[in-house]
């Protein structure tokens, strides 16, 4: 288990890595090396207002994600309000790093594996008596990047995006990483390239990715693709064939379709109603 004191995290936060750190009240704030470092250090005292009053992308009682300016650069920031979550979840992070800090670790692993993900620029958290109340992450804002489900809607009756996602997922697993929340919305497409974002549920393994997590990720990706195409009015009846779609994904990933298709049928079909021919 990774902890708040694991070397994979602490090495990123050391001055020797180029990181600069501040403590303001109960806010522990670390800015990793980048061209935006000075501007993000200046942003520390007003971090909450910058995120809450920025160009909000997603908002709920428990979190806010937005785009805001750091100096002359637009960046992406997310504030998670753990004090609005159940006590048990907060206690879980007594030893474990907050999701913001963990994302920085996973992003570094993806970078080392040559996989695309937004660069983490800064992380922060607030704790009282070591109990987390808030976490913050700031990353680069990718220009002209779109969620894969949005891109898929402009490519009706095509397997190209699914094939690209399957090949990318294989590379992630080969690097000993599982995403933890695989769906088309957590792949991004930027021009001809594709990558991952929203890494706070990811897991990193010292050896091979366990088969159960491979099956889970493949099943979730298949489900996400089918749910998206089912909701598209342009989808033709011949394209509503789950076994065929699963085979396309299996071929792109490089595995036997029976590795994950039975689990998909037994689990996901209990939860969702689809228009597909299930063979």
PDB file of N, CA and C in Angstrom, residues 24-92:
ATOM      1  N   UNK A  24       0.408  27.533   4.487  1.00  0.00           N
ATOM      2  CA  UNK A  24      -0.381  28.704   4.873  1.00  0.00           C
ATOM      3  C   UNK A  24      -1.519  28.208   5.744  1.00  0.00           C
ATOM      4  N   UNK A  25      -1.444  28.450   7.046  1.00  0.00           N
ATOM      5  CA  UNK A  25      -2.433  27.895   7.955  1.00  0.00           C
ATOM      6  C   UNK A  25      -2.367  26.377   7.899  1.00  0.00           C
ATOM      7  N   UNK A  26      -3.506  25.740   7.603  1.00  0.00           N
ATOM      8  CA  UNK A  26      -3.507  24.272   7.500  1.00  0.00           C
ATOM      9  C   UNK A  26      -3.360  23.786   6.060  1.00  0.00           C
ATOM     10  N   UNK A  27      -3.019  24.717   5.140  1.00  0.00           N
ATOM     11  CA  UNK A  27      -2.812  24.334   3.733  1.00  0.00           C
ATOM     12  C   UNK A  27      -1.356  23.961   3.502  1.00  0.00           C
ATOM     13  N   UNK A  28      -1.131  22.727   3.067  1.00  0.00           N
ATOM     14  CA  UNK A  28       0.185  22.270   2.614  1.00  0.00           C
ATOM     15  C   UNK A  28       0.140  22.261   1.093  1.00  0.00           C
ATOM     16  N   UNK A  29       1.019  23.015   0.469  1.00  0.00           N
ATOM     17  CA  UNK A  29       0.905  23.298  -0.959  1.00  0.00           C
ATOM     18  C   UNK A  29       2.264  23.113  -1.620  1.00  0.00           C
ATOM     19  N   UNK A  30       2.302  22.334  -2.702  1.00  0.00           N
ATOM     20  CA  UNK A  30       3.543  22.021  -3.398  1.00  0.00           C
ATOM     21  C   UNK A  30       3.386  22.351  -4.883  1.00  0.00           C
ATOM     22  N   UNK A  31       4.322  23.127  -5.420  1.00  0.00           N
ATOM     23  CA  UNK A  31       4.297  23.494  -6.835  1.00  0.00           C
ATOM     24  C   UNK A  31       5.477  22.839  -7.530  1.00  0.00           C
ATOM     25  N   UNK A  32       5.175  21.947  -8.457  1.00  0.00           N
ATOM     26  CA  UNK A  32       6.217  21.207  -9.156  1.00  0.00           C
ATOM     27  C   UNK A  32       6.894  22.101 -10.197  1.00  0.00           C
ATOM     28  N   UNK A  33       8.088  21.723 -10.658  1.00  0.00           N
ATOM     29  CA  UNK A  33       8.793  22.587 -11.612  1.00  0.00           C
ATOM     30  C   UNK A  33       8.052  22.728 -12.938  1.00  0.00           C
ATOM     31  N   UNK A  34       7.866  23.971 -13.355  1.00  0.00           N
ATOM     32  CA  UNK A  34       7.238  24.284 -14.640  1.00  0.00           C
ATOM     33  C   UNK A  34       7.408  25.779 -14.876  1.00  0.00           C
ATOM     34  N   UNK A  35       7.052  26.230 -16.054  1.00  0.00           N
ATOM     35  CA  UNK A  35       7.110  27.661 -16.363  1.00  0.00           C
ATOM     36  C   UNK A  35       6.103  28.455 -15.541  1.00  0.00           C
ATOM     37  N   UNK A  36       5.082  27.770 -15.010  1.00  0.00           N
ATOM     38  CA  UNK A  36       4.031  28.440 -14.247  1.00  0.00           C
ATOM     39  C   UNK A  36       4.298  28.413 -12.744  1.00  0.00           C
ATOM     40  N   UNK A  37       5.468  27.949 -12.329  1.00  0.00           N
ATOM     41  CA  UNK A  37       5.722  27.735 -10.906  1.00  0.00           C
ATOM     42  C   UNK A  37       5.564  29.014 -10.087  1.00  0.00           C
ATOM     43  N   UNK A  38       6.167  30.124 -10.531  1.00  0.00           N
ATOM     44  CA  UNK A  38       6.106  31.374  -9.765  1.00  0.00           C
ATOM     45  C   UNK A  38       4.667  31.860  -9.641  1.00  0.00           C
ATOM     46  N   UNK A  39       3.915  31.806 -10.735  1.00  0.00           N
ATOM     47  CA  UNK A  39       2.526  32.274 -10.708  1.00  0.00           C
ATOM     48  C   UNK A  39       1.669  31.405  -9.799  1.00  0.00           C
ATOM     49  N   UNK A  40       1.930  30.094  -9.781  1.00  0.00           N
ATOM     50  CA  UNK A  40       1.129  29.193  -8.943  1.00  0.00           C
ATOM     51  C   UNK A  40       1.487  29.341  -7.468  1.00  0.00           C
ATOM     52  N   UNK A  41       2.723  29.700  -7.170  1.00  0.00           N
ATOM     53  CA  UNK A  41       3.083  30.004  -5.783  1.00  0.00           C
ATOM     54  C   UNK A  41       2.342  31.243  -5.297  1.00  0.00           C
ATOM     55  N   UNK A  42       2.246  32.250  -6.155  1.00  0.00           N
ATOM     56  CA  UNK A  42       1.515  33.467  -5.801  1.00  0.00           C
ATOM     57  C   UNK A  42       0.024  33.200  -5.628  1.00  0.00           C
ATOM     58  N   UNK A  43      -0.472  32.163  -6.286  1.00  0.00           N
ATOM     59  CA  UNK A  43      -1.904  31.846  -6.234  1.00  0.00           C
ATOM     60  C   UNK A  43      -2.313  31.172  -4.937  1.00  0.00           C
ATOM     61  N   UNK A  44      -1.360  30.685  -4.161  1.00  0.00           N
ATOM     62  CA  UNK A  44      -1.668  29.869  -2.983  1.00  0.00           C
ATOM     63  C   UNK A  44      -2.678  30.498  -2.024  1.00  0.00           C
ATOM     64  N   UNK A  45      -2.544  31.782  -1.639  1.00  0.00           N
ATOM     65  CA  UNK A  45      -3.480  32.337  -0.654  1.00  0.00           C
ATOM     66  C   UNK A  45      -4.928  32.425  -1.143  1.00  0.00           C
ATOM     67  N   UNK A  46      -5.110  32.430  -2.439  1.00  0.00           N
ATOM     68  CA  UNK A  46      -6.466  32.574  -2.994  1.00  0.00           C
ATOM     69  C   UNK A  46      -6.877  31.349  -3.817  1.00  0.00           C
ATOM     70  N   UNK A  47      -6.313  30.210  -3.479  1.00  0.00           N
ATOM     71  CA  UNK A  47      -6.540  28.990  -4.257  1.00  0.00           C
ATOM     72  C   UNK A  47      -8.019  28.634  -4.335  1.00  0.00           C
ATOM     73  N   UNK A  48      -8.715  28.694  -3.202  1.00  0.00           N
ATOM     74  CA  UNK A  48     -10.138  28.334  -3.193  1.00  0.00           C
ATOM     75  C   UNK A  48     -10.943  29.222  -4.130  1.00  0.00           C
ATOM     76  N   UNK A  49     -10.752  30.525  -4.032  1.00  0.00           N
ATOM     77  CA  UNK A  49     -11.552  31.441  -4.844  1.00  0.00           C
ATOM     78  C   UNK A  49     -11.201  31.324  -6.323  1.00  0.00           C
ATOM     79  N   UNK A  50      -9.938  31.083  -6.642  1.00  0.00           N
ATOM     80  CA  UNK A  50      -9.556  30.934  -8.047  1.00  0.00           C
ATOM     81  C   UNK A  50     -10.277  29.760  -8.690  1.00  0.00           C
ATOM     82  N   UNK A  51     -10.356  28.650  -7.973  1.00  0.00           N
ATOM     83  CA  UNK A  51     -11.023  27.462  -8.519  1.00  0.00           C
ATOM     84  C   UNK A  51     -12.539  27.645  -8.521  1.00  0.00           C
ATOM     85  N   UNK A  52     -13.084  28.125  -7.403  1.00  0.00           N
ATOM     86  CA  UNK A  52     -14.542  28.239  -7.284  1.00  0.00           C
ATOM     87  C   UNK A  52     -15.110  29.307  -8.220  1.00  0.00           C
ATOM     88  N   UNK A  53     -14.316  30.332  -8.513  1.00  0.00           N
ATOM     89  CA  UNK A  53     -14.811  31.450  -9.342  1.00  0.00           C
ATOM     90  C   UNK A  53     -14.259  31.418 -10.763  1.00  0.00           C
ATOM     91  N   UNK A  54     -13.559  30.336 -11.113  1.00  0.00           N
ATOM     92  CA  UNK A  54     -13.024  30.217 -12.465  1.00  0.00           C
ATOM     93  C   UNK A  54     -14.096  29.804 -13.461  1.00  0.00           C
ATOM     94  N   UNK A  55     -13.651  29.386 -14.623  1.00  0.00           N
ATOM     95  CA  UNK A  55     -14.567  28.876 -15.659  1.00  0.00           C
ATOM     96  C   UNK A  55     -14.930  27.443 -15.278  1.00  0.00           C
ATOM     97  N   UNK A  56     -16.019  27.306 -14.531  1.00  0.00           N
ATOM     98  CA  UNK A  56     -16.358  26.027 -13.900  1.00  0.00           C
ATOM     99  C   UNK A  56     -16.730  24.988 -14.960  1.00  0.00           C
ATOM    100  N   UNK A  57     -16.053  23.838 -14.886  1.00  0.00           N
ATOM    101  CA  UNK A  57     -16.306  22.714 -15.791  1.00  0.00           C
ATOM    102  C   UNK A  57     -17.232  21.682 -15.147  1.00  0.00           C
ATOM    103  N   UNK A  58     -17.125  21.543 -13.820  1.00  0.00           N
ATOM    104  CA  UNK A  58     -17.951  20.585 -13.091  1.00  0.00           C
ATOM    105  C   UNK A  58     -18.065  21.059 -11.644  1.00  0.00           C
ATOM    106  N   UNK A  59     -19.265  20.971 -11.097  1.00  0.00           N
ATOM    107  CA  UNK A  59     -19.454  21.430  -9.718  1.00  0.00           C
ATOM    108  C   UNK A  59     -20.485  20.541  -9.011  1.00  0.00           C
ATOM    109  N   UNK A  60     -20.183  20.216  -7.764  1.00  0.00           N
ATOM    110  CA  UNK A  60     -21.127  19.518  -6.903  1.00  0.00           C
ATOM    111  C   UNK A  60     -20.851  19.969  -5.477  1.00  0.00           C
ATOM    112  N   UNK A  61     -21.630  19.469  -4.562  1.00  0.00           N
ATOM    113  CA  UNK A  61     -21.422  19.809  -3.147  1.00  0.00           C
ATOM    114  C   UNK A  61     -20.037  19.393  -2.690  1.00  0.00           C
ATOM    115  N   UNK A  62     -19.503  18.314  -3.273  1.00  0.00           N
ATOM    116  CA  UNK A  62     -18.249  17.732  -2.795  1.00  0.00           C
ATOM    117  C   UNK A  62     -17.019  18.144  -3.588  1.00  0.00           C
ATOM    118  N   UNK A  63     -17.188  18.742  -4.762  1.00  0.00           N
ATOM    119  CA  UNK A  63     -16.004  19.121  -5.543  1.00  0.00           C
ATOM    120  C   UNK A  63     -16.340  20.178  -6.586  1.00  0.00           C
ATOM    121  N   UNK A  64     -15.301  20.893  -6.995  1.00  0.00           N
ATOM    122  CA  UNK A  64     -15.409  21.860  -8.086  1.00  0.00           C
ATOM    123  C   UNK A  64     -14.185  21.717  -8.968  1.00  0.00           C
ATOM    124  N   UNK A  65     -14.396  21.716 -10.276  1.00  0.00           N
ATOM    125  CA  UNK A  65     -13.306  21.703 -11.244  1.00  0.00           C
ATOM    126  C   UNK A  65     -13.503  22.871 -12.197  1.00  0.00           C
ATOM    127  N   UNK A  66     -12.421  23.606 -12.455  1.00  0.00           N
ATOM    128  CA  UNK A  66     -12.556  24.786 -13.302  1.00  0.00           C
ATOM    129  C   UNK A  66     -11.255  25.114 -14.012  1.00  0.00           C
ATOM    130  N   UNK A  67     -11.354  26.002 -14.981  1.00  0.00           N
ATOM    131  CA  UNK A  67     -10.196  26.584 -15.647  1.00  0.00           C
ATOM    132  C   UNK A  67      -9.986  27.983 -15.093  1.00  0.00           C
ATOM    133  N   UNK A  68      -8.740  28.323 -14.797  1.00  0.00           N
ATOM    134  CA  UNK A  68      -8.461  29.683 -14.324  1.00  0.00           C
ATOM    135  C   UNK A  68      -7.061  30.083 -14.771  1.00  0.00           C
ATOM    136  N   UNK A  69      -6.743  31.360 -14.607  1.00  0.00           N
ATOM    137  CA  UNK A  69      -5.459  31.883 -15.070  1.00  0.00           C
ATOM    138  C   UNK A  69      -4.420  31.843 -13.964  1.00  0.00           C
ATOM    139  N   UNK A  70      -3.239  31.324 -14.305  1.00  0.00           N
ATOM    140  CA  UNK A  70      -2.069  31.428 -13.440  1.00  0.00           C
ATOM    141  C   UNK A  70      -1.060  32.263 -14.210  1.00  0.00           C
ATOM    142  N   UNK A  71      -0.915  33.520 -13.841  1.00  0.00           N
ATOM    143  CA  UNK A  71      -0.139  34.435 -14.665  1.00  0.00           C
ATOM    144  C   UNK A  71      -0.853  34.654 -15.979  1.00  0.00           C
ATOM    145  N   UNK A  72      -0.204  34.295 -17.063  1.00  0.00           N
ATOM    146  CA  UNK A  72      -0.815  34.444 -18.387  1.00  0.00           C
ATOM    147  C   UNK A  72      -1.276  33.107 -18.965  1.00  0.00           C
ATOM    148  N   UNK A  73      -1.219  32.062 -18.151  1.00  0.00           N
ATOM    149  CA  UNK A  73      -1.518  30.718 -18.643  1.00  0.00           C
ATOM    150  C   UNK A  73      -2.819  30.186 -18.047  1.00  0.00           C
ATOM    151  N   UNK A  74      -3.670  29.620 -18.881  1.00  0.00           N
ATOM    152  CA  UNK A  74      -4.869  28.951 -18.401  1.00  0.00           C
ATOM    153  C   UNK A  74      -4.493  27.569 -17.889  1.00  0.00           C
ATOM    154  N   UNK A  75      -4.921  27.245 -16.659  1.00  0.00           N
ATOM    155  CA  UNK A  75      -4.653  25.934 -16.069  1.00  0.00           C
ATOM    156  C   UNK A  75      -5.965  25.326 -15.593  1.00  0.00           C
ATOM    157  N   UNK A  76      -5.922  24.047 -15.278  1.00  0.00           N
ATOM    158  CA  UNK A  76      -7.088  23.324 -14.768  1.00  0.00           C
ATOM    159  C   UNK A  76      -6.895  23.065 -13.282  1.00  0.00           C
ATOM    160  N   UNK A  77      -7.899  23.375 -12.470  1.00  0.00           N
ATOM    161  CA  UNK A  77      -7.818  23.130 -11.036  1.00  0.00           C
ATOM    162  C   UNK A  77      -9.023  22.368 -10.523  1.00  0.00           C
ATOM    163  N   UNK A  78      -8.794  21.511  -9.542  1.00  0.00           N
ATOM    164  CA  UNK A  78      -9.885  20.757  -8.920  1.00  0.00           C
ATOM    165  C   UNK A  78      -9.747  20.826  -7.409  1.00  0.00           C
ATOM    166  N   UNK A  79     -10.844  21.144  -6.756  1.00  0.00           N
ATOM    167  CA  UNK A  79     -10.905  21.226  -5.292  1.00  0.00           C
ATOM    168  C   UNK A  79     -11.906  20.174  -4.823  1.00  0.00           C
ATOM    169  N   UNK A  80     -11.442  19.234  -4.019  1.00  0.00           N
ATOM    170  CA  UNK A  80     -12.322  18.205  -3.447  1.00  0.00           C
ATOM    171  C   UNK A  80     -12.535  18.522  -1.977  1.00  0.00           C
ATOM    172  N   UNK A  81     -13.801  18.637  -1.586  1.00  0.00           N
ATOM    173  CA  UNK A  81     -14.161  18.983  -0.209  1.00  0.00           C
ATOM    174  C   UNK A  81     -14.428  17.702   0.582  1.00  0.00           C
ATOM    175  N   UNK A  82     -13.376  17.157   1.158  1.00  0.00           N
ATOM    176  CA  UNK A  82     -13.512  15.912   1.912  1.00  0.00           C
ATOM    177  C   UNK A  82     -14.356  16.099   3.167  1.00  0.00           C
ATOM    178  N   UNK A  83     -14.428  17.323   3.667  1.00  0.00           N
ATOM    179  CA  UNK A  83     -15.247  17.541   4.860  1.00  0.00           C
ATOM    180  C   UNK A  83     -16.734  17.356   4.558  1.00  0.00           C
ATOM    181  N   UNK A  84     -17.099  17.262   3.273  1.00  0.00           N
ATOM    182  CA  UNK A  84     -18.473  16.982   2.888  1.00  0.00           C
ATOM    183  C   UNK A  84     -18.706  15.490   2.665  1.00  0.00           C
ATOM    184  N   UNK A  85     -17.644  14.700   2.808  1.00  0.00           N
ATOM    185  CA  UNK A  85     -17.752  13.257   2.578  1.00  0.00           C
ATOM    186  C   UNK A  85     -17.886  12.519   3.903  1.00  0.00           C
ATOM    187  N   UNK A  86     -18.212  11.232   3.832  1.00  0.00           N
ATOM    188  CA  UNK A  86     -18.371  10.410   5.027  1.00  0.00           C
ATOM    189  C   UNK A  86     -17.062  10.327   5.800  1.00  0.00           C
ATOM    190  N   UNK A  87     -17.187  10.242   7.118  1.00  0.00           N
ATOM    191  CA  UNK A  87     -15.997  10.206   7.968  1.00  0.00           C
ATOM    192  C   UNK A  87     -15.095   9.034   7.612  1.00  0.00           C
ATOM    193  N   UNK A  88     -15.686   7.881   7.299  1.00  0.00           N
ATOM    194  CA  UNK A  88     -14.896   6.706   6.969  1.00  0.00           C
ATOM    195  C   UNK A  88     -13.979   6.941   5.782  1.00  0.00           C
ATOM    196  N   UNK A  89     -14.476   7.684   4.777  1.00  0.00           N
ATOM    197  CA  UNK A  89     -13.657   7.984   3.613  1.00  0.00           C
ATOM    198  C   UNK A  89     -12.524   8.922   3.987  1.00  0.00           C
ATOM    199  N   UNK A  90     -12.811   9.892   4.846  1.00  0.00           N
ATOM    200  CA  UNK A  90     -11.751  10.805   5.288  1.00  0.00           C
ATOM    201  C   UNK A  90     -10.694  10.047   6.081  1.00  0.00           C
ATOM    202  N   UNK A  91     -11.118   9.114   6.905  1.00  0.00           N
ATOM    203  CA  UNK A  91     -10.174   8.363   7.736  1.00  0.00           C
ATOM    204  C   UNK A  91      -9.264   7.486   6.881  1.00  0.00           C
ATOM    205  N   UNK A  92      -9.782   7.048   5.736  1.00  0.00           N
ATOM    206  CA  UNK A  92      -8.979   6.235   4.813  1.00  0.00           C
ATOM    207  C   UNK A  92      -7.696   6.956   4.420  1.00  0.00           C
TER     208      UNK A  92
END
